[in-house]
Coordinates of C-alpha atoms and ligand atoms in Angstrom, one line a residue:
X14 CA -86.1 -4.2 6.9
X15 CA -86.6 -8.0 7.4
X16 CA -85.5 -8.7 3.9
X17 CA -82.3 -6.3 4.0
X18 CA -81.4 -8.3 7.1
X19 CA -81.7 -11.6 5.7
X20 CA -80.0 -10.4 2.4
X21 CA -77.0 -9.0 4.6
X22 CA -77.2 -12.4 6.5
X23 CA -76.9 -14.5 3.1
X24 CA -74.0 -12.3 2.2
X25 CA -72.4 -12.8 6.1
X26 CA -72.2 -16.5 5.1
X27 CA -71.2 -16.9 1.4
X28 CA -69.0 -14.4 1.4
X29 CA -66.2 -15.8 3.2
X30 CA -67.0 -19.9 1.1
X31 CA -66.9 -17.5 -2.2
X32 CA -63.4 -16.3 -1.5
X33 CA -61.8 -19.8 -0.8
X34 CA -63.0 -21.1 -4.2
X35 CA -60.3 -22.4 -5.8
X36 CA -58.5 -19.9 -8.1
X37 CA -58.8 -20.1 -11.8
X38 CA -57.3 -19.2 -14.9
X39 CA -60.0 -17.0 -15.5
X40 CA -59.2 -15.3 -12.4
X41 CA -55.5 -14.5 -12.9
X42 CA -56.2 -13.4 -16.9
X43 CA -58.9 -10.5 -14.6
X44 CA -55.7 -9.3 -12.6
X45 CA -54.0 -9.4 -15.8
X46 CA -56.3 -7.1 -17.4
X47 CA -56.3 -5.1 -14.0
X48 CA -52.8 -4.3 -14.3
X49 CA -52.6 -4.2 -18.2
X50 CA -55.5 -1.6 -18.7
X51 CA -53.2 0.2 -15.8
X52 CA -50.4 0.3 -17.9
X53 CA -52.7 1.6 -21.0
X54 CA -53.9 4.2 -18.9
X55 CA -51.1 5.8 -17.0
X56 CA -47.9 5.2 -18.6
X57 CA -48.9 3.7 -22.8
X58 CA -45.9 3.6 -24.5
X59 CA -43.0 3.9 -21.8
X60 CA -41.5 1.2 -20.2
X61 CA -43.2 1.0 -17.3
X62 CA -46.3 2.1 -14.7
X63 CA -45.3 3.2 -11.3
X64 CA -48.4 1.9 -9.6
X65 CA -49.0 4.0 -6.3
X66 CA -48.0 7.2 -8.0
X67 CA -49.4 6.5 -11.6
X68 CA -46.9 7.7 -13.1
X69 CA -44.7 6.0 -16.4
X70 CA -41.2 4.9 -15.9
X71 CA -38.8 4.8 -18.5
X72 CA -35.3 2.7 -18.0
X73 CA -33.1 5.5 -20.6
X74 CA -34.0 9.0 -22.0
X75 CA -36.3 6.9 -24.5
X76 CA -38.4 4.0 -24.4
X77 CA -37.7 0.6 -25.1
X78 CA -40.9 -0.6 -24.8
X79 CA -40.2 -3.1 -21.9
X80 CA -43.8 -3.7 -20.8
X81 CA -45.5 -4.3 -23.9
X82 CA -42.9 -6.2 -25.1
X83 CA -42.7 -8.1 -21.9
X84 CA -46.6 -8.6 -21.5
X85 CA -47.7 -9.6 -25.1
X86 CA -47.1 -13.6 -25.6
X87 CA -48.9 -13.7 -22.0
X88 CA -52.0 -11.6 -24.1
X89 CA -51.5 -14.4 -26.7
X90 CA -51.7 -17.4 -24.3
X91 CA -54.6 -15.6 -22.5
X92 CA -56.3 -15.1 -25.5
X93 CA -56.6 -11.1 -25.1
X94 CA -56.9 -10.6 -29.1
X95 CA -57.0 -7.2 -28.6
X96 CA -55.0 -6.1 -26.1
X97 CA -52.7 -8.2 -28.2
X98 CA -53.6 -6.7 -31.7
X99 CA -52.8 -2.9 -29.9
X100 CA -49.7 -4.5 -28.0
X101 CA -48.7 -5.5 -31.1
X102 CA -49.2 -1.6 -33.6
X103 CA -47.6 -0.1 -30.5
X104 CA -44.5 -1.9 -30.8
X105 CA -44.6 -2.1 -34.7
X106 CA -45.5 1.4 -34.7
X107 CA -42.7 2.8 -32.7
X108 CA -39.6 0.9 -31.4
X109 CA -36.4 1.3 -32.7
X110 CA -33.1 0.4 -30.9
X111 CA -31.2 3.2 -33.5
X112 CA -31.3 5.6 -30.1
X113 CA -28.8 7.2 -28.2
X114 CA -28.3 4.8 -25.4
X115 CA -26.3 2.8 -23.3
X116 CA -27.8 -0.6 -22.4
X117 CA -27.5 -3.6 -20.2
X118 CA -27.4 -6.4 -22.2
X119 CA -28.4 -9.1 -19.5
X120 CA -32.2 -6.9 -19.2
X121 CA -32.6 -6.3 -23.0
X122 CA -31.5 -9.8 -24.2
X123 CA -34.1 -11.4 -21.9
X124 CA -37.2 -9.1 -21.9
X125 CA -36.6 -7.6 -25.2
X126 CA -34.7 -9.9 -27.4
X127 CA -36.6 -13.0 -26.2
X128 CA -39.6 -11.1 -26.0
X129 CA -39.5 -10.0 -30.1
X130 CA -38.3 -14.2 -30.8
X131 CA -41.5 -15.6 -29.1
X132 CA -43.6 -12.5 -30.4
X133 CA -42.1 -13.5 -34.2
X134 CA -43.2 -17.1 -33.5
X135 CA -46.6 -17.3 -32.0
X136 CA -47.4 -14.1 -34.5
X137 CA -45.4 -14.7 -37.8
X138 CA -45.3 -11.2 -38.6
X139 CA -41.3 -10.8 -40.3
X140 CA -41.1 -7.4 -38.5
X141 CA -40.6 -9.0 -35.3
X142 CA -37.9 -10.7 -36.3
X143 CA -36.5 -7.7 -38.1
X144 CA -36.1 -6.0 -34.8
X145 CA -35.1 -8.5 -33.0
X146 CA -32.0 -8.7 -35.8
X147 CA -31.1 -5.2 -36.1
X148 CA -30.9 -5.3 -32.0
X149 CA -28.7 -8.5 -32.1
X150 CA -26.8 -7.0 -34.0
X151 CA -26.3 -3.7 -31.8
X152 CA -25.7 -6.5 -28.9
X153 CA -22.7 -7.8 -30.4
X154 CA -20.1 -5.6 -29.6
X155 CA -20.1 -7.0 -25.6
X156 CA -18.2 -10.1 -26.8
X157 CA -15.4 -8.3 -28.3
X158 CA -13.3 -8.9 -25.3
X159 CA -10.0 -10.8 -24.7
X160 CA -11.7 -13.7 -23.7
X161 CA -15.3 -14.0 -25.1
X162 CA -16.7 -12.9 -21.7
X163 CA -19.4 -10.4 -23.0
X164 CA -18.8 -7.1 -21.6
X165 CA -21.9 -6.0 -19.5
X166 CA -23.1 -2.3 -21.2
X167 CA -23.2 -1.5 -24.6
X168 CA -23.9 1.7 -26.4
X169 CA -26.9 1.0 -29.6
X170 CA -25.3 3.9 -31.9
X171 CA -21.7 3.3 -31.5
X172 CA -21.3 -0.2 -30.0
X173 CA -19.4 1.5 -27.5
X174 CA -18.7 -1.5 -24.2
X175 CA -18.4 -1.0 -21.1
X176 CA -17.9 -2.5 -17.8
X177 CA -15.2 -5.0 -17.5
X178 CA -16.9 -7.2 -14.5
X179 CA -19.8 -9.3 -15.0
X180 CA -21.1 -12.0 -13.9
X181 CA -22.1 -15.4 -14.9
X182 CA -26.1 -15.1 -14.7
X183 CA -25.6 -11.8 -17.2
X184 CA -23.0 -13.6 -19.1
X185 CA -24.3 -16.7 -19.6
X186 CA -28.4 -15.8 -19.9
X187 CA -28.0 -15.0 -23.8
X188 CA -27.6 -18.1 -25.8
X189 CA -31.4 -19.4 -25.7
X190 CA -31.9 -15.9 -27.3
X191 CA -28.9 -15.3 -29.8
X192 CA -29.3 -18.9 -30.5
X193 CA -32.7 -18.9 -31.7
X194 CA -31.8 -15.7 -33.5
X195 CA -28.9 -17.5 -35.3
X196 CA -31.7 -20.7 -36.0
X197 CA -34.0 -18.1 -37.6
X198 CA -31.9 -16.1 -39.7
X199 CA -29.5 -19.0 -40.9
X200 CA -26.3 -16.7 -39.2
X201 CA -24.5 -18.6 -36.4
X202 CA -22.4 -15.9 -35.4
X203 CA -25.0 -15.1 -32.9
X204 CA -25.0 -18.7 -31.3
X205 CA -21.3 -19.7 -31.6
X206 CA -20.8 -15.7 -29.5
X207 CA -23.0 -16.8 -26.7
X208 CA -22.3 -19.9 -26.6
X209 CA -18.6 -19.6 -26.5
X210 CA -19.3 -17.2 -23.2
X211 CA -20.6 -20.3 -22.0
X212 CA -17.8 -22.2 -22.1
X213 CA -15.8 -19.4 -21.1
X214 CA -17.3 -19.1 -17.7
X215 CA -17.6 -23.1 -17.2
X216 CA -13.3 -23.5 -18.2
X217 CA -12.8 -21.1 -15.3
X218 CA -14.9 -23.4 -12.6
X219 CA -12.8 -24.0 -9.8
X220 CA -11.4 -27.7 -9.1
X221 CA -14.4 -28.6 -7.1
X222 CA -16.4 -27.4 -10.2
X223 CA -18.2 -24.2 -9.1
X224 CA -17.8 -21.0 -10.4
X225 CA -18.1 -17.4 -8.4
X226 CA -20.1 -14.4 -9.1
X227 CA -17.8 -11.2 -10.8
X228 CA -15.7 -12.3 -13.1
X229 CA -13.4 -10.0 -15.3
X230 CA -14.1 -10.1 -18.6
X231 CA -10.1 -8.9 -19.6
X232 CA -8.6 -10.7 -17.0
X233 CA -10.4 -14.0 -16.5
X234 CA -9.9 -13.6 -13.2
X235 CA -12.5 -14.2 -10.5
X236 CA -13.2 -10.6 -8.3
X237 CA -16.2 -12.1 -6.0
X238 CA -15.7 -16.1 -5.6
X239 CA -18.9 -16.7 -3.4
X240 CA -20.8 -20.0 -4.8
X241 CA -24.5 -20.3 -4.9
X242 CA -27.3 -20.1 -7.4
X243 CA -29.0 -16.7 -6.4
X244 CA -29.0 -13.6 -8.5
X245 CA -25.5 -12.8 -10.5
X246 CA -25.2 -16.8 -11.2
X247 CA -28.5 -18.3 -11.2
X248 CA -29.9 -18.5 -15.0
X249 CA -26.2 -19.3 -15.8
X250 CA -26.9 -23.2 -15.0
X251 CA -30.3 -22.7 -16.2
X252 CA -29.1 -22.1 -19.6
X253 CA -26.8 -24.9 -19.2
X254 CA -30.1 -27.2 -19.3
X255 CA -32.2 -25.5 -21.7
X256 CA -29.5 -25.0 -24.4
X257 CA -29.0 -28.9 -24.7
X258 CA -32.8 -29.0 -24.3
X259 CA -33.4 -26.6 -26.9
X260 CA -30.6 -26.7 -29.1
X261 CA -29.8 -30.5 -28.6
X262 CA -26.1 -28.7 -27.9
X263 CA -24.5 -31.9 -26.3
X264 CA -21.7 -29.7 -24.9
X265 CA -24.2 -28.1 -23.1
X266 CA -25.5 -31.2 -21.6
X267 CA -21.9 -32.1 -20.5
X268 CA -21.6 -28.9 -18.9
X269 CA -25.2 -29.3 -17.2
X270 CA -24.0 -32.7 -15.8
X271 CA -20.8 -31.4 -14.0
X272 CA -22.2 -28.3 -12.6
X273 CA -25.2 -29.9 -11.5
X274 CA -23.3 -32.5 -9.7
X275 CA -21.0 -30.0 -8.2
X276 CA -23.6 -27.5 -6.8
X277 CA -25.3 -30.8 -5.5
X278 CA -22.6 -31.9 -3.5
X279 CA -21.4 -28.3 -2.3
X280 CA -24.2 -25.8 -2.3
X281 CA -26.8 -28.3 -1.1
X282 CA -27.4 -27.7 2.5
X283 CA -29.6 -29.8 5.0
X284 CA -31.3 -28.1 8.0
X285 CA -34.2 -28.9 10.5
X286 CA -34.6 -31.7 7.8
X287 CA -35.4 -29.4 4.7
X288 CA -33.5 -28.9 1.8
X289 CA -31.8 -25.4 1.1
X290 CA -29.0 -24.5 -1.5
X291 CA -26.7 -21.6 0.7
X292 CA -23.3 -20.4 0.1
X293 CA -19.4 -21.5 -0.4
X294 CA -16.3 -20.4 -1.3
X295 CA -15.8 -21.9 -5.1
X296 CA -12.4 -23.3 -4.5
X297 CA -12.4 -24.5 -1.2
X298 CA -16.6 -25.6 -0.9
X299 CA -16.1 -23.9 3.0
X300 CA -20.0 -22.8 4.2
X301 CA -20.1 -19.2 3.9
X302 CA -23.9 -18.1 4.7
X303 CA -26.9 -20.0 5.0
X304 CA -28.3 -17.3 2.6
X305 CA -31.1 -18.2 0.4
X306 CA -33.7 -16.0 -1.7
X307 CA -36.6 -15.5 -4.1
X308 CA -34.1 -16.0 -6.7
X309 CA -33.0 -19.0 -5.5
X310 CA -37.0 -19.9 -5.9
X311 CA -36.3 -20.8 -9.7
X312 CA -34.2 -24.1 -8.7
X313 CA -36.9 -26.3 -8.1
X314 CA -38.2 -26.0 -11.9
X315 CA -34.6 -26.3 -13.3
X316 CA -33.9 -29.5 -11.1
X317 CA -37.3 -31.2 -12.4
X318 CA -36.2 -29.9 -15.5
X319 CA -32.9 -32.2 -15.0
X320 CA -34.8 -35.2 -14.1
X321 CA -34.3 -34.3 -10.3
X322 CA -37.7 -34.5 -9.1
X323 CA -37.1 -35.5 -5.5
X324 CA -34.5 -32.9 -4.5
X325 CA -36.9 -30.6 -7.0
X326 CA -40.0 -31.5 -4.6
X327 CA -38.2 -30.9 -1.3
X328 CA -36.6 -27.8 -2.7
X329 CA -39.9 -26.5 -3.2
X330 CA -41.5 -27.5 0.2
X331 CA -38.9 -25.1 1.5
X332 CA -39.3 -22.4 -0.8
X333 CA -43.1 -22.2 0.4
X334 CA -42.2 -22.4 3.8
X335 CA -40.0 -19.2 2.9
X336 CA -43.2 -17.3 1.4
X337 CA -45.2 -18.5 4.3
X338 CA -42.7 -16.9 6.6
X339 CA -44.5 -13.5 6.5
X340 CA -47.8 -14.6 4.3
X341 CA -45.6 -13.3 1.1
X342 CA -42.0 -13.9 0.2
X343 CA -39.1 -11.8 1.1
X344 CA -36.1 -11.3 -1.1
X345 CA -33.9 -12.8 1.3
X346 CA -33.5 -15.1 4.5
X347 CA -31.0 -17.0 6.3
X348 CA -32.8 -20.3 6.4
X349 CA -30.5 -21.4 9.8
X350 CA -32.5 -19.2 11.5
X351 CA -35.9 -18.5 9.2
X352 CA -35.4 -14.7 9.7
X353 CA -36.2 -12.4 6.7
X354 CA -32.6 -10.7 6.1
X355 CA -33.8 -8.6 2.8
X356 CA -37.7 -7.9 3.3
X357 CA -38.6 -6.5 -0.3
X358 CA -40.8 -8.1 -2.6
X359 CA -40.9 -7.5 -5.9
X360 CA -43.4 -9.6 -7.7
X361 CA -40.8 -11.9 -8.6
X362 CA -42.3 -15.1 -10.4
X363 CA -39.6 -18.0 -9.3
X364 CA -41.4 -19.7 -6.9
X365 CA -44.1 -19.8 -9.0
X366 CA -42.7 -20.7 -12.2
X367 CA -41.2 -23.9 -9.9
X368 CA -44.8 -24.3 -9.1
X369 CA -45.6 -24.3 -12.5
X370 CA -43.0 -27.1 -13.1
X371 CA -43.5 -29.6 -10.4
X372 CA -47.2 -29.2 -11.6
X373 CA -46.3 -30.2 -15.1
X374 CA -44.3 -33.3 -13.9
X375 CA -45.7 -34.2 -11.1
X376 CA -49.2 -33.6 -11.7
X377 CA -49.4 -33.1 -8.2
X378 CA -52.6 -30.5 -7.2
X379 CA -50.2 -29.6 -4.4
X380 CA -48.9 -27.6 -6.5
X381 CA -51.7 -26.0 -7.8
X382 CA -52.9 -25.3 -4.1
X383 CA -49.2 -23.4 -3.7
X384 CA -50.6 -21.3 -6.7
X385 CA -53.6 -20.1 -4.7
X386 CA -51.8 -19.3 -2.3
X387 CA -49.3 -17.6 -4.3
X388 CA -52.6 -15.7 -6.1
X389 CA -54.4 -14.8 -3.1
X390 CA -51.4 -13.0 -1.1
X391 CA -50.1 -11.3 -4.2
X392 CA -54.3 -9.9 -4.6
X393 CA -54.1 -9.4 -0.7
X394 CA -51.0 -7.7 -0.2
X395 CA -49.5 -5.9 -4.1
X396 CA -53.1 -5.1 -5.4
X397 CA -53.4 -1.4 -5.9
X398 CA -56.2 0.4 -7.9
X399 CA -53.4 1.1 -10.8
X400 CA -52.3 -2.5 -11.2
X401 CA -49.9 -4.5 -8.7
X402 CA -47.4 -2.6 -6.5
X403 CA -44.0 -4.1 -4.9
X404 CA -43.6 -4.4 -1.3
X405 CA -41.0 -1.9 0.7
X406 CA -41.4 -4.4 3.6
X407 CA -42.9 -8.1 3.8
X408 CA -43.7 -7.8 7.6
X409 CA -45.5 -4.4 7.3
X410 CA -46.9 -5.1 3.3
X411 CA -45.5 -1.3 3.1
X412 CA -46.2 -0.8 -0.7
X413 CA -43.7 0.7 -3.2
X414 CA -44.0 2.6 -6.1
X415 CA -43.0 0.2 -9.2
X416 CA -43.9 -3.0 -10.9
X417 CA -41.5 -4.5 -13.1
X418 CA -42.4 -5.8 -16.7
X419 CA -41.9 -9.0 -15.4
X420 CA -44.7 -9.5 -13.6
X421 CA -46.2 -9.3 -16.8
X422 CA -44.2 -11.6 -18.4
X423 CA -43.5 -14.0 -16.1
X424 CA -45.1 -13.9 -13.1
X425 CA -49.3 -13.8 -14.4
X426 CA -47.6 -16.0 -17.2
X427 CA -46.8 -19.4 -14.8
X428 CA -50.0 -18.7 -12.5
X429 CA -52.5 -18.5 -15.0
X430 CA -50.5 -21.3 -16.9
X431 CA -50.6 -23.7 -13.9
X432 CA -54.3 -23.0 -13.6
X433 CA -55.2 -23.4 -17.3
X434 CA -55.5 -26.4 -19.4
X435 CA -52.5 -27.9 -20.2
X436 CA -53.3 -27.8 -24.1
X437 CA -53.2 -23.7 -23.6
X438 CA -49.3 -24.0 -23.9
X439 CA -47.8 -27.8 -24.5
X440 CA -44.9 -27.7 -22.2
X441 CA -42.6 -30.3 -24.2
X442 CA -42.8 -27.5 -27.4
X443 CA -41.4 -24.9 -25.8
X444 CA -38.5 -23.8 -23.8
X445 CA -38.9 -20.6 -21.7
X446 CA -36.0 -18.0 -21.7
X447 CA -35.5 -16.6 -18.3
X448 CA -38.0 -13.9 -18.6
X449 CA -40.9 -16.6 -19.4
X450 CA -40.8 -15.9 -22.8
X451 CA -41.3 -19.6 -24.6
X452 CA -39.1 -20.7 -27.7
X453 CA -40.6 -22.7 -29.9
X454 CA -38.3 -25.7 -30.5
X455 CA -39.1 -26.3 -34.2
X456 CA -37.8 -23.6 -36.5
X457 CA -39.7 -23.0 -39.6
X458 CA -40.1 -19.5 -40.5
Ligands
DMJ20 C1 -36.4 -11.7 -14.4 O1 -35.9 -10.6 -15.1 C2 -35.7 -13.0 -14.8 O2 -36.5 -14.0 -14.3 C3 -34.3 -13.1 -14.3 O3 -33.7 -14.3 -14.6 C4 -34.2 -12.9 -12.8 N1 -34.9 -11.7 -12.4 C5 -36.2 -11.4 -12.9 C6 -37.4 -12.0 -12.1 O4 -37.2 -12.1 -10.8

């Protein structure tokens, strides 16, 4: 009895020091494999697992493989040979984009596109690339409009479009991946499509230089001309960057320069002394909402990215403030206030991958302490016996029943990246599509 006692004593008092050990890379590759063997059990071979009712998810009639396409350069960074080695016969085995279906092209050129580049390059095996060709190809038909705006939905049999509004997040997101495509099969009509959608949105900035968030694609007309970088415009100025970065495409960098200095002078928004980015109206730069979101969380890394660290560093100071708000972030807040106005959370990885950033050029272990913090509520709060669940509410931690392929791609990616050594992935060698998945900027076959 004495010995139980003591034994239950000893655990009384290490228990509580053993859980504030400071995360490691080891530790997120463990939730990896939580979530992955999950997947493998539940829903193997569909797009996705519904966590809570362990059930698979598809996005169409048919699978498109979104998760293990999604999850497997993170296998390959982790070094999970084979998880990776099965990830890699599933989709081999099986996918084909010759199906019956009408797409998004915003979701399949990030997750699926850029997921088969970065597979074809860390791999080598041709087949990759072979898919990720014949579904560039199927992708084409959305820039057959009027004005090289891409139109948003496209059919894979018939190239059927559809869907003459779009925005210039789903417009813009594409030339990282068609470009690399056009780089490895030595055909630049994938490049000089995207990239003239590009331009297309950037010529139709307003005199103050912002652009709004529908556009349409017929027309060229703005429907919605609310300014910010949150969801419907935000990877549009990431792409700016990363295309000059990637491509050396100095038209890009020009383009970089005068949006940046633009959403700078009339997005940027100081309150209580912190740095927020909210919302105008594109021609007039009038405040509209002091709206900012989990989205928004990816600016930090593009400003250090840009060579902005300072407004990069305070930009993230408030984005944790935002996930400390309730002990995990919301999708939305109105940061006049600090008051969660959208309280879902999705897994989403932005404030993370910012982490991730600031880490790399900073070298700061601030930001590595954001990471454990990041780690520990998403264990805490999303952690379900089937993987990692979204949250219906941040202030209750109400679960819900889905967890997007991103959170295998993007999300696990940056925190077990930001935890392992930096030779695991050199940073300058790569650029990272939207959905995580990194480009390798050399181009030998
Ligand atoms: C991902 O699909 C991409 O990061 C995209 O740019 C934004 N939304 C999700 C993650 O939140």
């Amino acid at each position: 009895m004495k010995t139980i006692l003591t034994l239950f004593f000893c655990l009384l008092v290490t228990l509580p020091a053993l859980s504030q050990q400071p995360v490691t890379a080891e530790d997120v590759k463990r939730e990896f494999l939580h979530s992955w063997n999950a997947y493998k059990q539940y829903a193997w071979g569909y797009d996705a697992l519904k966590p809570l009712s362990k059930q698979p998810h598809d996005w169409h009639s048919v699978s498109l493989y979104m998760t293990p396409i999604d999850a497997y350069d993170t296998m390959l960074l982790m070094g999970l040979k084979d998880e990776a080695a099965e990830t890699k016969k599933l989709i081999l085995d099986n996918l084909s984009f010759d199906k019956n279906i009408e797409v998004q092209a915003f979701e399949i050129i990030i997750r699926v596109l850029g997921g088969l580049l970065s597979a074809y390059q860390m791999d080598g095996d041709p087949r990759f690339l072979a898919l990720a060709k014949d579904l560039g190809d199927r992708l084409m038909p959305i820039y057959d409009s009027p004005t090289g705006l891409p139109f948003r939905y496209v059919h894979l049999q018939t190239g059927a479009i559809r869907d003459s509004v779009n925005n210039p997040a789903e417009i813009g997101t594409a030339l990282i991946e068609f470009g690399t495509l056009s780089k490895l099969t030595g055909n630049p009509v994938y490049y000089d499509n995207a990239k003239q959608a590009l331009i297309q949105v950037f010529n139709r900035r307003s005199r103050i230089g912002l652009v709004g968030t529908w556009v349409n694609v017929v027309t060229g007309e703005w429907t919605n001309k609310s300014s910010h970088v949150g969801g419907a415009i935000d990877s549009y100025y990431e792409y700016l960057l990363k295309a000059w970065k990637l491509f050396g495409d100095e038209d890009c960098k020009k383009m970089w320069d005068v949006s940046i200095a633009a959403v700078n002078t009339h997005l940027a928004d100081t309150v209580r002394g912190e740095l927020w980015y909210g919302r105008v109206e594109m021609n007039t730069g009038k405040r509209t909402s002091t709206r900012f979101g989990s989205l928004e969380a990816f600016f930090p890394a593009v400003l250090a990215m840009g060579g902005d660290l300072e407004r990069a560093k305070q930009l993230q100071e408030s984005c944790y403030k935002m996930w400390n708000l309730h002990g995990i972030e919301p999708e939305g807040i109105d940061y006049a206030t600090m008051t969660a106005t959208s309280k879902v959370y999705v897994l989403r990885p932005e404030i993370i991958e910012s982490a991730y950033y600031l880490y790399y050029y900073t070298g700061d272990e601030k930001y590595r302490k954001m990471g454990e913090t990041f780690f520990r509520s998403l264990v805490q709060y999303c952690r379900t016996d089937a993987g990692y669940a979204e949250l219906e509410d941040v202030t209750t931690k109400q679960k819900r029943d889905a967890m997007e392929s991103f959170f295998f791609a993007e999300t696990l990616k940056y925190l077990y990246l930001l935890f392992a050594p930096r030779e695991t992935l050199p940073f300058e060698s790569v650029i990272f599509n939207t959905e995580a998945h990194p480009v390798r900027k050399t181009w030998k076959k």
